[in-house]
Amino acid sequence: MTWMAAKNVVQGLETLLEPQPKSQCDARMRPDADRWLKAEETEMSTCYDKAAVQAGLTLYQFDIQGAFLCPPIDQEIYMKLPPGYSPPPGKTAKLLRSLYGLRQAPLAFHALFKEWLLKYGFKPIGGDRVTFLLRCGLSVVLLSIYVDDGISAINNEALYKEFLADLSKDFELSDQGKLDWYLGVSVKQDVANKRTVLSQGQCVKDILERFRMTGATPVATPMEANTHLTREDCPPPGKVDKQFRLEYQRIVGSLMYLSCFTRPDLAHAVNQCS
């Protein structure tokens, strides 16, 4: 073992043997406060909604209008003009800003928006690239961005309104108030009791109607016990109707969306079918 490796082992043992902080304030008063703050932010990044609810934070939502039209592009990209426009012979159009449908658009917008947040005082949480934290005394704004939709967990509405006002100076916003619907998930908040209920009831109804299953008989479990599907249970490749295959894939994909959000009880059955 090298001297540096031995030193790291000793430091690791000292860390394990030292008394643990009894509270958040205690952790921040220690000489190694940065380590505890980093651990706190990393933990928060893995359970965004849960942490927000337990901390008594209220969830709000906003939408950035024309998000992919905002960022400039740092590459030379040319495009054909749409019907109705006739460029001079031998000429084409060079893009100066991003467009919807452009492959680089999502990354370009994320870079622009992240730069704005960092200048404003937000800090990224751990290794999460889409979740940021703003602290102002005891007030916090915990922000997570998905494409052009933002979810904020806050404990000071005045600070949040000030943030939105500043953000609207550089981006066109649509303030949608308290979060009650997001990506097909219904959200019901009970801040007083630190409780939030997520539901995809409407999504389930839409899936049943789409695949003509509204009259099906409900069952107690998603799959019979000890069921294990194998390749032998599938029909031979040459005998599978293309339209039937597409319909089956759509059904499984719809159920996967449910199992990833609010119906983990479906995960095993969906995994078997996929």
PDB file of C-alpha atoms in Angstrom:
ATOM      1  CA  MET A   1       0.000   0.000   0.000  1.00  0.00           C
ATOM      2  CA  THR A   2       1.372   3.410  -0.965  1.00  0.00           C
ATOM      3  CA  TRP A   3       1.711   6.271   1.503  1.00  0.00           C
ATOM      4  CA  MET A   4      -1.149   8.189  -0.182  1.00  0.00           C
ATOM      5  CA  ALA A   5      -3.455   5.164  -0.092  1.00  0.00           C
ATOM      6  CA  ALA A   6      -2.638   4.599   3.578  1.00  0.00           C
ATOM      7  CA  LYS A   7      -3.380   8.259   4.308  1.00  0.00           C
ATOM      8  CA  ASN A   8      -6.779   7.986   2.606  1.00  0.00           C
ATOM      9  CA  VAL A   9      -7.608   4.865   4.648  1.00  0.00           C
ATOM     10  CA  VAL A  10      -6.693   6.640   7.903  1.00  0.00           C
ATOM     11  CA  GLN A  11      -8.757   9.675   6.973  1.00  0.00           C
ATOM     12  CA  GLY A  12     -11.682   7.415   6.109  1.00  0.00           C
ATOM     13  CA  LEU A  13     -11.428   5.654   9.487  1.00  0.00           C
ATOM     14  CA  GLU A  14     -11.272   8.991  11.287  1.00  0.00           C
ATOM     15  CA  THR A  15     -14.426  10.072   9.478  1.00  0.00           C
ATOM     16  CA  LEU A  16     -16.256   6.911  10.512  1.00  0.00           C
ATOM     17  CA  LEU A  17     -15.157   7.221  14.145  1.00  0.00           C
ATOM     18  CA  GLU A  18     -15.914  10.916  14.615  1.00  0.00           C
ATOM     19  CA  PRO A  19     -19.269  11.817  16.225  1.00  0.00           C
ATOM     20  CA  GLN A  20     -22.070  12.424  13.729  1.00  0.00           C
ATOM     21  CA  PRO A  21     -23.903  15.782  13.702  1.00  0.00           C
ATOM     22  CA  LYS A  22     -27.189  15.725  15.605  1.00  0.00           C
ATOM     23  CA  SER A  23     -28.929  18.330  13.473  1.00  0.00           C
ATOM     24  CA  GLN A  24     -28.620  20.351  10.257  1.00  0.00           C
ATOM     25  CA  CYS A  25     -27.386  23.375  12.242  1.00  0.00           C
ATOM     26  CA  ASP A  26     -24.799  21.195  14.004  1.00  0.00           C
ATOM     27  CA  ALA A  27     -23.547  19.923  10.625  1.00  0.00           C
ATOM     28  CA  ARG A  28     -23.127  23.453   9.289  1.00  0.00           C
ATOM     29  CA  MET A  29     -21.072  24.519  12.294  1.00  0.00           C
ATOM     30  CA  ARG A  30     -18.493  21.758  11.847  1.00  0.00           C
ATOM     31  CA  PRO A  31     -15.115  22.292  10.127  1.00  0.00           C
ATOM     32  CA  ASP A  32     -16.182  19.836   7.406  1.00  0.00           C
ATOM     33  CA  ALA A  33     -19.508  21.605   6.799  1.00  0.00           C
ATOM     34  CA  ASP A  34     -19.029  21.491   3.014  1.00  0.00           C
ATOM     35  CA  ARG A  35     -19.080  17.686   3.077  1.00  0.00           C
ATOM     36  CA  TRP A  36     -22.347  17.588   5.003  1.00  0.00           C
ATOM     37  CA  LEU A  37     -23.966  20.212   2.771  1.00  0.00           C
ATOM     38  CA  LYS A  38     -22.975  18.216  -0.305  1.00  0.00           C
ATOM     39  CA  ALA A  39     -24.442  15.046   1.233  1.00  0.00           C
ATOM     40  CA  GLU A  40     -27.639  16.936   2.032  1.00  0.00           C
ATOM     41  CA  GLU A  41     -28.014  18.257  -1.512  1.00  0.00           C
ATOM     42  CA  THR A  42     -27.277  14.833  -3.041  1.00  0.00           C
ATOM     43  CA  GLU A  43     -29.925  13.206  -0.875  1.00  0.00           C
ATOM     44  CA  MET A  44     -32.459  15.867  -1.805  1.00  0.00           C
ATOM     45  CA  SER A  45     -31.805  15.315  -5.503  1.00  0.00           C
ATOM     46  CA  THR A  46     -32.831  11.657  -5.262  1.00  0.00           C
ATOM     47  CA  CYS A  47     -36.209  12.351  -3.658  1.00  0.00           C
ATOM     48  CA  TYR A  48     -37.353  15.746  -4.933  1.00  0.00           C
ATOM     49  CA  ASP A  49     -41.087  15.477  -4.317  1.00  0.00           C
ATOM     50  CA  LYS A  50     -40.728  13.534  -1.079  1.00  0.00           C
ATOM     51  CA  ALA A  51     -38.285  16.041   0.379  1.00  0.00           C
ATOM     52  CA  ALA A  52     -40.477  18.949  -0.657  1.00  0.00           C
ATOM     53  CA  VAL A  53     -43.533  17.431   0.997  1.00  0.00           C
ATOM     54  CA  GLN A  54     -41.754  16.477   4.215  1.00  0.00           C
ATOM     55  CA  ALA A  55     -40.208  19.934   4.482  1.00  0.00           C
ATOM     56  CA  GLY A  56     -43.637  21.542   4.207  1.00  0.00           C
ATOM     57  CA  LEU A  57     -42.867  23.120   0.830  1.00  0.00           C
ATOM     58  CA  THR A  58     -45.579  24.014  -1.669  1.00  0.00           C
ATOM     59  CA  LEU A  59     -45.258  22.898  -5.292  1.00  0.00           C
ATOM     60  CA  TYR A  60     -45.762  25.425  -8.092  1.00  0.00           C
ATOM     61  CA  GLN A  61     -45.478  25.133 -11.861  1.00  0.00           C
ATOM     62  CA  PHE A  62     -44.509  27.423 -14.745  1.00  0.00           C
ATOM     63  CA  ASP A  63     -44.024  26.976 -18.460  1.00  0.00           C
ATOM     64  CA  ILE A  64     -41.482  28.690 -20.731  1.00  0.00           C
ATOM     65  CA  GLN A  65     -43.115  29.725 -23.980  1.00  0.00           C
ATOM     66  CA  GLY A  66     -41.121  29.098 -27.156  1.00  0.00           C
ATOM     67  CA  ALA A  67     -38.245  27.664 -25.124  1.00  0.00           C
ATOM     68  CA  PHE A  68     -36.417  26.134 -28.079  1.00  0.00           C
ATOM     69  CA  LEU A  69     -36.523  29.439 -29.998  1.00  0.00           C
ATOM     70  CA  CYS A  70     -34.541  31.263 -27.300  1.00  0.00           C
ATOM     71  CA  PRO A  71     -30.979  29.939 -27.426  1.00  0.00           C
ATOM     72  CA  PRO A  72     -28.395  30.905 -30.041  1.00  0.00           C
ATOM     73  CA  ILE A  73     -26.483  28.076 -31.687  1.00  0.00           C
ATOM     74  CA  ASP A  74     -22.729  27.696 -31.812  1.00  0.00           C
ATOM     75  CA  GLN A  75     -22.625  25.565 -34.966  1.00  0.00           C
ATOM     76  CA  GLU A  76     -23.035  26.328 -38.645  1.00  0.00           C
ATOM     77  CA  ILE A  77     -26.437  24.903 -39.560  1.00  0.00           C
ATOM     78  CA  TYR A  78     -28.264  25.568 -42.821  1.00  0.00           C
ATOM     79  CA  MET A  79     -31.852  24.819 -43.753  1.00  0.00           C
ATOM     80  CA  LYS A  80     -34.130  24.801 -46.752  1.00  0.00           C
ATOM     81  CA  LEU A  81     -36.683  27.587 -46.716  1.00  0.00           C
ATOM     82  CA  PRO A  82     -40.333  26.537 -46.244  1.00  0.00           C
ATOM     83  CA  PRO A  83     -42.749  26.564 -49.184  1.00  0.00           C
ATOM     84  CA  GLY A  84     -43.624  30.083 -50.276  1.00  0.00           C
ATOM     85  CA  TYR A  85     -40.118  31.492 -49.854  1.00  0.00           C
ATOM     86  CA  SER A  86     -37.715  31.564 -52.780  1.00  0.00           C
ATOM     87  CA  PRO A  87     -34.066  32.312 -51.958  1.00  0.00           C
ATOM     88  CA  PRO A  88     -31.747  33.701 -54.645  1.00  0.00           C
ATOM     89  CA  PRO A  89     -30.203  31.029 -56.880  1.00  0.00           C
ATOM     90  CA  GLY A  90     -27.410  29.166 -55.135  1.00  0.00           C
ATOM     91  CA  LYS A  91     -28.371  30.557 -51.729  1.00  0.00           C
ATOM     92  CA  THR A  92     -29.844  28.933 -48.613  1.00  0.00           C
ATOM     93  CA  ALA A  93     -30.642  30.003 -45.054  1.00  0.00           C
ATOM     94  CA  LYS A  94     -28.166  29.940 -42.174  1.00  0.00           C
ATOM     95  CA  LEU A  95     -29.686  29.534 -38.725  1.00  0.00           C
ATOM     96  CA  LEU A  96     -28.767  32.153 -36.150  1.00  0.00           C
ATOM     97  CA  ARG A  97     -30.993  30.781 -33.399  1.00  0.00           C
ATOM     98  CA  SER A  98     -32.483  27.434 -32.492  1.00  0.00           C
ATOM     99  CA  LEU A  99     -35.701  26.014 -33.941  1.00  0.00           C
ATOM    100  CA  TYR A 100     -38.193  23.393 -32.830  1.00  0.00           C
ATOM    101  CA  GLY A 101     -37.313  20.098 -34.461  1.00  0.00           C
ATOM    102  CA  LEU A 102     -33.619  20.913 -34.437  1.00  0.00           C
ATOM    103  CA  ARG A 103     -31.622  18.097 -32.878  1.00  0.00           C
ATOM    104  CA  GLN A 104     -29.436  20.521 -30.912  1.00  0.00           C
ATOM    105  CA  ALA A 105     -32.384  22.568 -29.585  1.00  0.00           C
ATOM    106  CA  PRO A 106     -32.994  20.811 -26.215  1.00  0.00           C
ATOM    107  CA  LEU A 107     -29.315  20.874 -25.220  1.00  0.00           C
ATOM    108  CA  ALA A 108     -28.914  24.487 -26.353  1.00  0.00           C
ATOM    109  CA  PHE A 109     -31.902  25.615 -24.289  1.00  0.00           C
ATOM    110  CA  HIS A 110     -30.741  23.690 -21.236  1.00  0.00           C
ATOM    111  CA  ALA A 111     -27.307  25.331 -21.426  1.00  0.00           C
ATOM    112  CA  LEU A 112     -28.867  28.796 -21.748  1.00  0.00           C
ATOM    113  CA  PHE A 113     -31.336  28.259 -18.914  1.00  0.00           C
ATOM    114  CA  LYS A 114     -28.722  26.728 -16.619  1.00  0.00           C
ATOM    115  CA  GLU A 115     -26.393  29.682 -17.216  1.00  0.00           C
ATOM    116  CA  TRP A 116     -29.192  32.071 -16.224  1.00  0.00           C
ATOM    117  CA  LEU A 117     -29.999  30.101 -13.049  1.00  0.00           C
ATOM    118  CA  LEU A 118     -26.357  29.997 -11.936  1.00  0.00           C
ATOM    119  CA  LYS A 119     -25.974  33.748 -12.415  1.00  0.00           C
ATOM    120  CA  TYR A 120     -29.155  34.297 -10.387  1.00  0.00           C
ATOM    121  CA  GLY A 121     -27.751  32.330  -7.451  1.00  0.00           C
ATOM    122  CA  PHE A 122     -29.108  28.822  -7.953  1.00  0.00           C
ATOM    123  CA  LYS A 123     -26.806  25.879  -7.335  1.00  0.00           C
ATOM    124  CA  PRO A 124     -27.102  22.458  -8.992  1.00  0.00           C
ATOM    125  CA  ILE A 125     -27.955  19.648  -6.602  1.00  0.00           C
ATOM    126  CA  GLY A 126     -25.372  16.886  -6.620  1.00  0.00           C
ATOM    127  CA  GLY A 127     -25.041  15.191  -9.990  1.00  0.00           C
ATOM    128  CA  ASP A 128     -28.588  16.060 -11.057  1.00  0.00           C
ATOM    129  CA  ARG A 129     -28.470  18.222 -14.190  1.00  0.00           C
ATOM    130  CA  VAL A 130     -32.051  19.491 -14.037  1.00  0.00           C
ATOM    131  CA  THR A 131     -32.584  20.276 -10.331  1.00  0.00           C
ATOM    132  CA  PHE A 132     -31.354  23.497  -8.702  1.00  0.00           C
ATOM    133  CA  LEU A 133     -31.561  25.085  -5.271  1.00  0.00           C
ATOM    134  CA  LEU A 134     -31.771  28.762  -4.294  1.00  0.00           C
ATOM    135  CA  ARG A 135     -31.308  29.735  -0.643  1.00  0.00           C
ATOM    136  CA  CYS A 136     -32.120  33.170   0.767  1.00  0.00           C
ATOM    137  CA  GLY A 137     -31.906  33.005   4.547  1.00  0.00           C
ATOM    138  CA  LEU A 138     -34.515  30.482   5.658  1.00  0.00           C
ATOM    139  CA  SER A 139     -36.340  30.725   2.334  1.00  0.00           C
ATOM    140  CA  VAL A 140     -35.693  28.198  -0.435  1.00  0.00           C
ATOM    141  CA  VAL A 141     -36.703  27.644  -4.034  1.00  0.00           C
ATOM    142  CA  LEU A 142     -36.117  24.070  -5.190  1.00  0.00           C
ATOM    143  CA  LEU A 143     -36.472  24.027  -8.972  1.00  0.00           C
ATOM    144  CA  SER A 144     -36.644  21.087 -11.355  1.00  0.00           C
ATOM    145  CA  ILE A 145     -36.934  21.649 -15.113  1.00  0.00           C
ATOM    146  CA  TYR A 146     -38.254  19.132 -17.656  1.00  0.00           C
ATOM    147  CA  VAL A 147     -37.900  20.315 -21.272  1.00  0.00           C
ATOM    148  CA  ASP A 148     -39.766  23.659 -20.941  1.00  0.00           C
ATOM    149  CA  ASP A 149     -41.831  22.904 -17.824  1.00  0.00           C
ATOM    150  CA  GLY A 150     -40.597  23.956 -14.394  1.00  0.00           C
ATOM    151  CA  ILE A 151     -41.668  22.650 -10.979  1.00  0.00           C
ATOM    152  CA  SER A 152     -40.734  24.706  -7.936  1.00  0.00           C
ATOM    153  CA  ALA A 153     -40.952  23.677  -4.281  1.00  0.00           C
ATOM    154  CA  ILE A 154     -41.011  26.797  -2.114  1.00  0.00           C
ATOM    155  CA  ASN A 155     -41.625  28.003   1.436  1.00  0.00           C
ATOM    156  CA  ASN A 156     -41.772  31.725   0.632  1.00  0.00           C
ATOM    157  CA  GLU A 157     -44.233  32.822  -2.048  1.00  0.00           C
ATOM    158  CA  ALA A 158     -42.836  36.379  -2.158  1.00  0.00           C
ATOM    159  CA  LEU A 159     -39.359  35.081  -3.049  1.00  0.00           C
ATOM    160  CA  TYR A 160     -40.866  32.812  -5.719  1.00  0.00           C
ATOM    161  CA  LYS A 161     -42.840  35.677  -7.284  1.00  0.00           C
ATOM    162  CA  GLU A 162     -39.696  37.806  -7.334  1.00  0.00           C
ATOM    163  CA  PHE A 163     -37.822  34.974  -9.055  1.00  0.00           C
ATOM    164  CA  LEU A 164     -40.554  34.606 -11.700  1.00  0.00           C
ATOM    165  CA  ALA A 165     -40.585  38.366 -12.309  1.00  0.00           C
ATOM    166  CA  ASP A 166     -36.838  38.377 -12.910  1.00  0.00           C
ATOM    167  CA  LEU A 167     -37.025  35.262 -15.067  1.00  0.00           C
ATOM    168  CA  SER A 168     -39.795  36.780 -17.214  1.00  0.00           C
ATOM    169  CA  LYS A 169     -37.432  39.627 -18.182  1.00  0.00           C
ATOM    170  CA  ASP A 170     -35.380  37.167 -20.267  1.00  0.00           C
ATOM    171  CA  PHE A 171     -37.886  34.373 -20.991  1.00  0.00           C
ATOM    172  CA  GLU A 172     -41.568  34.445 -21.913  1.00  0.00           C
ATOM    173  CA  LEU A 173     -43.339  32.653 -19.057  1.00  0.00           C
ATOM    174  CA  SER A 174     -46.729  31.221 -18.248  1.00  0.00           C
ATOM    175  CA  ASP A 175     -47.239  31.082 -14.469  1.00  0.00           C
ATOM    176  CA  GLN A 176     -49.561  28.130 -13.852  1.00  0.00           C
ATOM    177  CA  GLY A 177     -49.843  28.560 -10.093  1.00  0.00           C
ATOM    178  CA  LYS A 178     -49.893  25.646  -7.678  1.00  0.00           C
ATOM    179  CA  LEU A 179     -49.040  22.291  -9.194  1.00  0.00           C
ATOM    180  CA  ASP A 180     -52.126  20.160  -9.782  1.00  0.00           C
ATOM    181  CA  TRP A 181     -51.335  18.368 -13.069  1.00  0.00           C
ATOM    182  CA  TYR A 182     -47.996  17.367 -14.547  1.00  0.00           C
ATOM    183  CA  LEU A 183     -47.189  14.994 -17.418  1.00  0.00           C
ATOM    184  CA  GLY A 184     -50.507  13.199 -17.064  1.00  0.00           C
ATOM    185  CA  VAL A 185     -50.257  12.936 -13.259  1.00  0.00           C
ATOM    186  CA  SER A 186     -52.848  14.558 -10.991  1.00  0.00           C
ATOM    187  CA  VAL A 187     -51.277  16.235  -7.934  1.00  0.00           C
ATOM    188  CA  LYS A 188     -53.275  17.032  -4.794  1.00  0.00           C
ATOM    189  CA  GLN A 189     -51.329  18.906  -2.109  1.00  0.00           C
ATOM    190  CA  ASP A 190     -52.110  19.010   1.605  1.00  0.00           C
ATOM    191  CA  VAL A 191     -49.314  21.246   2.895  1.00  0.00           C
ATOM    192  CA  ALA A 192     -50.740  21.504   6.413  1.00  0.00           C
ATOM    193  CA  ASN A 193     -50.433  17.734   6.903  1.00  0.00           C
ATOM    194  CA  LYS A 194     -47.307  17.446   4.717  1.00  0.00           C
ATOM    195  CA  ARG A 195     -49.086  15.101   2.335  1.00  0.00           C
ATOM    196  CA  THR A 196     -49.258  15.001  -1.459  1.00  0.00           C
ATOM    197  CA  VAL A 197     -51.307  12.506  -3.458  1.00  0.00           C
ATOM    198  CA  LEU A 198     -50.302  11.535  -7.000  1.00  0.00           C
ATOM    199  CA  SER A 199     -52.865   9.875  -9.242  1.00  0.00           C
ATOM    200  CA  GLN A 200     -53.130   8.767 -12.861  1.00  0.00           C
ATOM    201  CA  GLY A 201     -56.811   7.898 -12.810  1.00  0.00           C
ATOM    202  CA  GLN A 202     -57.573   9.826 -15.983  1.00  0.00           C
ATOM    203  CA  CYS A 203     -54.594   8.239 -17.713  1.00  0.00           C
ATOM    204  CA  VAL A 204     -55.895   4.777 -16.807  1.00  0.00           C
ATOM    205  CA  LYS A 205     -59.336   5.628 -18.226  1.00  0.00           C
ATOM    206  CA  ASP A 206     -57.768   6.927 -21.436  1.00  0.00           C
ATOM    207  CA  ILE A 207     -55.737   3.719 -21.852  1.00  0.00           C
ATOM    208  CA  LEU A 208     -58.810   1.524 -21.308  1.00  0.00           C
ATOM    209  CA  GLU A 209     -60.807   3.528 -23.863  1.00  0.00           C
ATOM    210  CA  ARG A 210     -57.945   3.590 -26.376  1.00  0.00           C
ATOM    211  CA  PHE A 211     -57.579  -0.190 -26.342  1.00  0.00           C
ATOM    212  CA  ARG A 212     -61.311  -0.945 -26.016  1.00  0.00           C
ATOM    213  CA  MET A 213     -61.075  -2.421 -22.502  1.00  0.00           C
ATOM    214  CA  THR A 214     -63.636  -0.289 -20.658  1.00  0.00           C
ATOM    215  CA  GLY A 215     -65.972  -3.276 -20.314  1.00  0.00           C
ATOM    216  CA  ALA A 216     -63.291  -5.669 -19.033  1.00  0.00           C
ATOM    217  CA  THR A 217     -63.780  -7.408 -15.671  1.00  0.00           C
ATOM    218  CA  PRO A 218     -61.432  -6.116 -12.923  1.00  0.00           C
ATOM    219  CA  VAL A 219     -59.060  -8.578 -11.242  1.00  0.00           C
ATOM    220  CA  ALA A 220     -57.330  -8.499  -7.841  1.00  0.00           C
ATOM    221  CA  THR A 221     -53.753  -8.835  -9.145  1.00  0.00           C
ATOM    222  CA  PRO A 222     -52.060  -7.756 -12.398  1.00  0.00           C
ATOM    223  CA  MET A 223     -50.764 -11.293 -13.117  1.00  0.00           C
ATOM    224  CA  GLU A 224     -51.300 -14.821 -11.869  1.00  0.00           C
ATOM    225  CA  ALA A 225     -48.776 -15.942  -9.266  1.00  0.00           C
ATOM    226  CA  ASN A 226     -45.671 -17.818 -10.476  1.00  0.00           C
ATOM    227  CA  THR A 227     -46.237 -16.803 -14.100  1.00  0.00           C
ATOM    228  CA  HIS A 228     -43.026 -16.610 -16.121  1.00  0.00           C
ATOM    229  CA  LEU A 229     -43.228 -15.816 -19.818  1.00  0.00           C
ATOM    230  CA  THR A 230     -40.466 -16.981 -22.164  1.00  0.00           C
ATOM    231  CA  ARG A 231     -39.687 -16.683 -25.871  1.00  0.00           C
ATOM    232  CA  GLU A 232     -41.420 -20.035 -26.401  1.00  0.00           C
ATOM    233  CA  ASP A 233     -44.713 -18.384 -25.443  1.00  0.00           C
ATOM    234  CA  CYS A 234     -44.432 -16.020 -28.416  1.00  0.00           C
ATOM    235  CA  PRO A 235     -45.714 -16.961 -31.869  1.00  0.00           C
ATOM    236  CA  PRO A 236     -43.107 -17.589 -34.596  1.00  0.00           C
ATOM    237  CA  PRO A 237     -41.810 -14.322 -36.124  1.00  0.00           C
ATOM    238  CA  GLY A 238     -43.243 -15.110 -39.556  1.00  0.00           C
ATOM    239  CA  LYS A 239     -46.742 -15.623 -38.189  1.00  0.00           C
ATOM    240  CA  VAL A 240     -47.073 -12.338 -36.289  1.00  0.00           C
ATOM    241  CA  ASP A 241     -49.292  -9.750 -37.941  1.00  0.00           C
ATOM    242  CA  LYS A 242     -47.505  -6.371 -38.158  1.00  0.00           C
ATOM    243  CA  GLN A 243     -50.538  -4.423 -36.981  1.00  0.00           C
ATOM    244  CA  PHE A 244     -51.011  -6.798 -34.038  1.00  0.00           C
ATOM    245  CA  ARG A 245     -47.359  -6.347 -33.038  1.00  0.00           C
ATOM    246  CA  LEU A 246     -47.698  -2.546 -33.104  1.00  0.00           C
ATOM    247  CA  GLU A 247     -50.881  -2.685 -31.012  1.00  0.00           C
ATOM    248  CA  TYR A 248     -49.182  -4.941 -28.463  1.00  0.00           C
ATOM    249  CA  GLN A 249     -46.195  -2.606 -28.236  1.00  0.00           C
ATOM    250  CA  ARG A 250     -48.485   0.386 -27.687  1.00  0.00           C
ATOM    251  CA  ILE A 251     -50.287  -1.396 -24.848  1.00  0.00           C
ATOM    252  CA  VAL A 252     -47.046  -2.371 -23.102  1.00  0.00           C
ATOM    253  CA  GLY A 253     -45.629   1.136 -23.554  1.00  0.00           C
ATOM    254  CA  SER A 254     -48.729   2.709 -22.015  1.00  0.00           C
ATOM    255  CA  LEU A 255     -48.549   0.361 -19.026  1.00  0.00           C
ATOM    256  CA  MET A 256     -44.831   1.069 -18.593  1.00  0.00           C
ATOM    257  CA  TYR A 257     -45.665   4.772 -18.248  1.00  0.00           C
ATOM    258  CA  LEU A 258     -48.097   3.947 -15.432  1.00  0.00           C
ATOM    259  CA  SER A 259     -45.704   1.604 -13.627  1.00  0.00           C
ATOM    260  CA  CYS A 260     -42.917   4.209 -13.631  1.00  0.00           C
ATOM    261  CA  PHE A 261     -45.065   6.891 -11.977  1.00  0.00           C
ATOM    262  CA  THR A 262     -47.879   5.834  -9.673  1.00  0.00           C
ATOM    263  CA  ARG A 263     -48.443   2.100 -10.224  1.00  0.00           C
ATOM    264  CA  PRO A 264     -45.281   0.214  -9.206  1.00  0.00           C
ATOM    265  CA  ASP A 265     -47.519  -2.799  -8.505  1.00  0.00           C
ATOM    266  CA  LEU A 266     -47.724  -3.250 -12.296  1.00  0.00           C
ATOM    267  CA  ALA A 267     -43.949  -3.264 -12.791  1.00  0.00           C
ATOM    268  CA  HIS A 268     -43.385  -7.041 -12.628  1.00  0.00           C
ATOM    269  CA  ALA A 269     -46.296  -7.889 -14.937  1.00  0.00           C
ATOM    270  CA  VAL A 270     -45.310  -5.212 -17.451  1.00  0.00           C
ATOM    271  CA  ASN A 271     -41.699  -6.412 -17.342  1.00  0.00           C
ATOM    272  CA  GLN A 272     -42.851  -9.948 -18.179  1.00  0.00           C
ATOM    273  CA  CYS A 273     -44.925  -8.715 -21.102  1.00  0.00           C
ATOM    274  CA  SER A 274     -42.175  -6.544 -22.503  1.00  0.00           C
TER     275      SER A 274
END
